[in-house]
Amino acid sequence: MTSASQTDQRADVPFVARATETGARVEASTANEVIAFYRRQQELIDTDLEWVFTEHPAVTSVPDSDSIDAVIRELDDHFENGVPLGVLAATMSKQGWTVGDTLSEVYELRMSGSIWEPRADHIRPV
């Protein structure tokens, strides 16, 4: 995902997201750091995060799809130990999904038995 502004693109920070209500930004070296920021924000205030910039080969190589199941299966080919939730959320942002939208759907998929979590904040299709 590319940013509308060159100032949002930083070679040393591959993941940038912004809180929808407050505008607070997180600049992270891993996508899962954005997930941790989202959870801290949720504890304090009810806000969601939208992606501003993502620079990760898996995010850019996975085709756009409204089907989170299809995206998880595509991303699974890029990761041996499970798809990081942050990478999934960044990929789904290409379809306009927020971090909260993605995590909510991941919860539903986990409860239905469609995915499993081999380690914290990493998922795999069943």
mmCIF file of C-alpha atoms in Angstrom:
data_model
loop_
_atom_site.group_PDB
_atom_site.id
_atom_site.type_symbol
_atom_site.label_atom_id
_atom_site.label_comp_id
_atom_site.label_asym_id
_atom_site.label_seq_id
_atom_site.Cartn_x
_atom_site.Cartn_y
_atom_site.Cartn_z
ATOM 1 C CA MET A 1 0.000 0.000 0.000
ATOM 2 C CA THR A 2 1.424 3.340 -0.876
ATOM 3 C CA SER A 3 0.767 6.560 0.901
ATOM 4 C CA ALA A 4 -0.784 9.666 -0.565
ATOM 5 C CA SER A 5 2.012 11.717 0.933
ATOM 6 C CA GLN A 6 5.741 11.255 0.528
ATOM 7 C CA THR A 7 6.207 12.271 4.175
ATOM 8 C CA ASP A 8 4.388 9.109 5.247
ATOM 9 C CA GLN A 9 6.906 6.903 3.463
ATOM 10 C CA ARG A 10 9.971 6.272 5.563
ATOM 11 C CA ALA A 11 12.660 3.827 4.559
ATOM 12 C CA ASP A 12 13.430 3.015 8.193
ATOM 13 C CA VAL A 13 9.795 2.524 9.250
ATOM 14 C CA PRO A 14 7.932 -0.027 7.120
ATOM 15 C CA PHE A 15 4.580 0.196 8.948
ATOM 16 C CA VAL A 16 2.608 3.353 9.713
ATOM 17 C CA ALA A 17 -0.979 3.501 10.972
ATOM 18 C CA ARG A 18 -3.260 6.206 12.380
ATOM 19 C CA ALA A 19 -6.082 6.142 14.940
ATOM 20 C CA THR A 20 -9.367 7.024 13.258
ATOM 21 C CA GLU A 21 -10.710 9.086 16.176
ATOM 22 C CA THR A 22 -7.628 10.807 17.565
ATOM 23 C CA GLY A 23 -5.203 10.825 14.660
ATOM 24 C CA ALA A 24 -2.499 9.313 16.907
ATOM 25 C CA ARG A 25 0.142 7.639 14.740
ATOM 26 C CA VAL A 26 2.222 4.564 15.233
ATOM 27 C CA GLU A 27 5.395 3.991 13.240
ATOM 28 C CA ALA A 28 6.632 0.438 13.658
ATOM 29 C CA SER A 29 9.334 -1.892 12.457
ATOM 30 C CA THR A 30 6.943 -4.890 12.527
ATOM 31 C CA ALA A 31 3.301 -5.124 11.584
ATOM 32 C CA ASN A 32 2.437 -6.789 14.893
ATOM 33 C CA GLU A 33 3.653 -3.688 16.748
ATOM 34 C CA VAL A 34 0.714 -1.923 15.103
ATOM 35 C CA ILE A 35 -1.602 -4.614 16.496
ATOM 36 C CA ALA A 36 -0.158 -4.029 19.996
ATOM 37 C CA PHE A 37 -0.711 -0.269 19.590
ATOM 38 C CA TYR A 38 -4.313 -0.931 18.504
ATOM 39 C CA ARG A 39 -4.953 -3.018 21.615
ATOM 40 C CA ARG A 40 -3.496 -0.311 23.892
ATOM 41 C CA GLN A 41 -5.685 2.288 22.180
ATOM 42 C CA GLN A 42 -8.740 0.070 22.676
ATOM 43 C CA GLU A 43 -8.035 -0.152 26.402
ATOM 44 C CA LEU A 44 -7.942 3.650 26.686
ATOM 45 C CA ILE A 45 -10.472 4.855 24.128
ATOM 46 C CA ASP A 46 -12.757 3.278 21.581
ATOM 47 C CA THR A 47 -10.869 3.972 18.371
ATOM 48 C CA ASP A 48 -9.780 1.990 15.357
ATOM 49 C CA LEU A 49 -6.626 2.136 13.245
ATOM 50 C CA GLU A 50 -6.266 2.653 9.540
ATOM 51 C CA TRP A 51 -3.068 1.965 7.636
ATOM 52 C CA VAL A 52 -1.159 4.917 6.240
ATOM 53 C CA PHE A 53 1.825 3.083 4.776
ATOM 54 C CA THR A 54 3.025 -0.509 4.515
ATOM 55 C CA GLU A 55 6.251 -1.758 3.023
ATOM 56 C CA HIS A 56 6.352 -5.540 3.125
ATOM 57 C CA PRO A 57 6.804 -7.958 0.201
ATOM 58 C CA ALA A 58 3.946 -10.233 1.295
ATOM 59 C CA VAL A 59 1.484 -7.330 1.471
ATOM 60 C CA THR A 60 2.361 -6.065 -1.976
ATOM 61 C CA SER A 61 2.462 -9.496 -3.640
ATOM 62 C CA VAL A 62 -0.887 -10.856 -2.398
ATOM 63 C CA PRO A 63 -3.720 -10.101 -4.827
ATOM 64 C CA ASP A 64 -6.518 -7.829 -3.651
ATOM 65 C CA SER A 65 -9.467 -9.835 -2.361
ATOM 66 C CA ASP A 66 -12.542 -9.171 -0.234
ATOM 67 C CA SER A 67 -12.256 -12.738 1.054
ATOM 68 C CA ILE A 68 -10.143 -12.790 4.179
ATOM 69 C CA ASP A 69 -9.969 -16.595 3.889
ATOM 70 C CA ALA A 70 -8.349 -16.310 0.453
ATOM 71 C CA VAL A 71 -5.909 -13.661 1.710
ATOM 72 C CA ILE A 72 -4.895 -15.805 4.701
ATOM 73 C CA ARG A 73 -4.234 -18.764 2.409
ATOM 74 C CA GLU A 74 -2.154 -16.604 0.041
ATOM 75 C CA LEU A 75 -0.168 -15.069 2.911
ATOM 76 C CA ASP A 76 0.404 -18.486 4.494
ATOM 77 C CA ASP A 77 2.717 -19.292 1.571
ATOM 78 C CA HIS A 78 5.018 -16.448 2.719
ATOM 79 C CA PHE A 79 5.354 -17.430 6.398
ATOM 80 C CA GLU A 80 6.541 -20.726 7.888
ATOM 81 C CA ASN A 81 5.296 -20.122 11.434
ATOM 82 C CA GLY A 82 1.978 -18.430 10.781
ATOM 83 C CA VAL A 83 0.783 -15.185 9.235
ATOM 84 C CA PRO A 84 1.397 -12.203 11.535
ATOM 85 C CA LEU A 85 -1.929 -10.533 12.320
ATOM 86 C CA GLY A 86 -0.427 -7.163 11.446
ATOM 87 C CA VAL A 87 0.545 -8.318 7.948
ATOM 88 C CA LEU A 88 -2.966 -9.687 7.431
ATOM 89 C CA ALA A 89 -4.474 -6.390 8.617
ATOM 90 C CA ALA A 90 -2.155 -4.397 6.326
ATOM 91 C CA THR A 91 -3.121 -6.607 3.385
ATOM 92 C CA MET A 92 -6.845 -6.251 4.102
ATOM 93 C CA SER A 93 -6.426 -2.475 4.247
ATOM 94 C CA LYS A 94 -6.111 -2.598 0.447
ATOM 95 C CA GLN A 95 -9.852 -3.363 0.544
ATOM 96 C CA GLY A 96 -10.600 -0.555 3.002
ATOM 97 C CA TRP A 97 -10.595 -2.716 6.132
ATOM 98 C CA THR A 98 -9.371 -1.203 9.394
ATOM 99 C CA VAL A 99 -7.308 -3.094 11.961
ATOM 100 C CA GLY A 100 -10.466 -3.561 14.043
ATOM 101 C CA ASP A 101 -12.402 -4.950 11.053
ATOM 102 C CA THR A 102 -9.656 -7.497 10.431
ATOM 103 C CA LEU A 103 -9.291 -8.589 14.058
ATOM 104 C CA SER A 104 -13.054 -8.959 14.402
ATOM 105 C CA GLU A 105 -13.200 -11.234 11.366
ATOM 106 C CA VAL A 106 -10.153 -13.195 12.595
ATOM 107 C CA TYR A 107 -11.996 -13.818 15.866
ATOM 108 C CA GLU A 108 -15.016 -15.153 13.955
ATOM 109 C CA LEU A 109 -12.829 -17.402 11.809
ATOM 110 C CA ARG A 110 -11.014 -18.718 14.878
ATOM 111 C CA MET A 111 -14.308 -19.485 16.649
ATOM 112 C CA SER A 112 -15.628 -21.310 13.568
ATOM 113 C CA GLY A 113 -12.478 -23.454 13.382
ATOM 114 C CA SER A 114 -11.323 -22.085 10.013
ATOM 115 C CA ILE A 115 -7.984 -20.857 11.351
ATOM 116 C CA TRP A 116 -5.716 -21.615 14.272
ATOM 117 C CA GLU A 117 -3.009 -19.712 16.134
ATOM 118 C CA PRO A 118 0.333 -21.584 16.201
ATOM 119 C CA ARG A 119 1.807 -18.781 18.324
ATOM 120 C CA ALA A 120 0.655 -15.447 19.708
ATOM 121 C CA ASP A 121 -0.657 -13.052 17.037
ATOM 122 C CA HIS A 122 0.113 -15.450 14.163
ATOM 123 C CA ILE A 123 -2.543 -17.473 12.343
ATOM 124 C CA ARG A 124 -2.702 -20.361 9.899
ATOM 125 C CA PRO A 125 -5.568 -21.762 7.856
ATOM 126 C CA VAL A 126 -6.892 -25.171 8.862
#
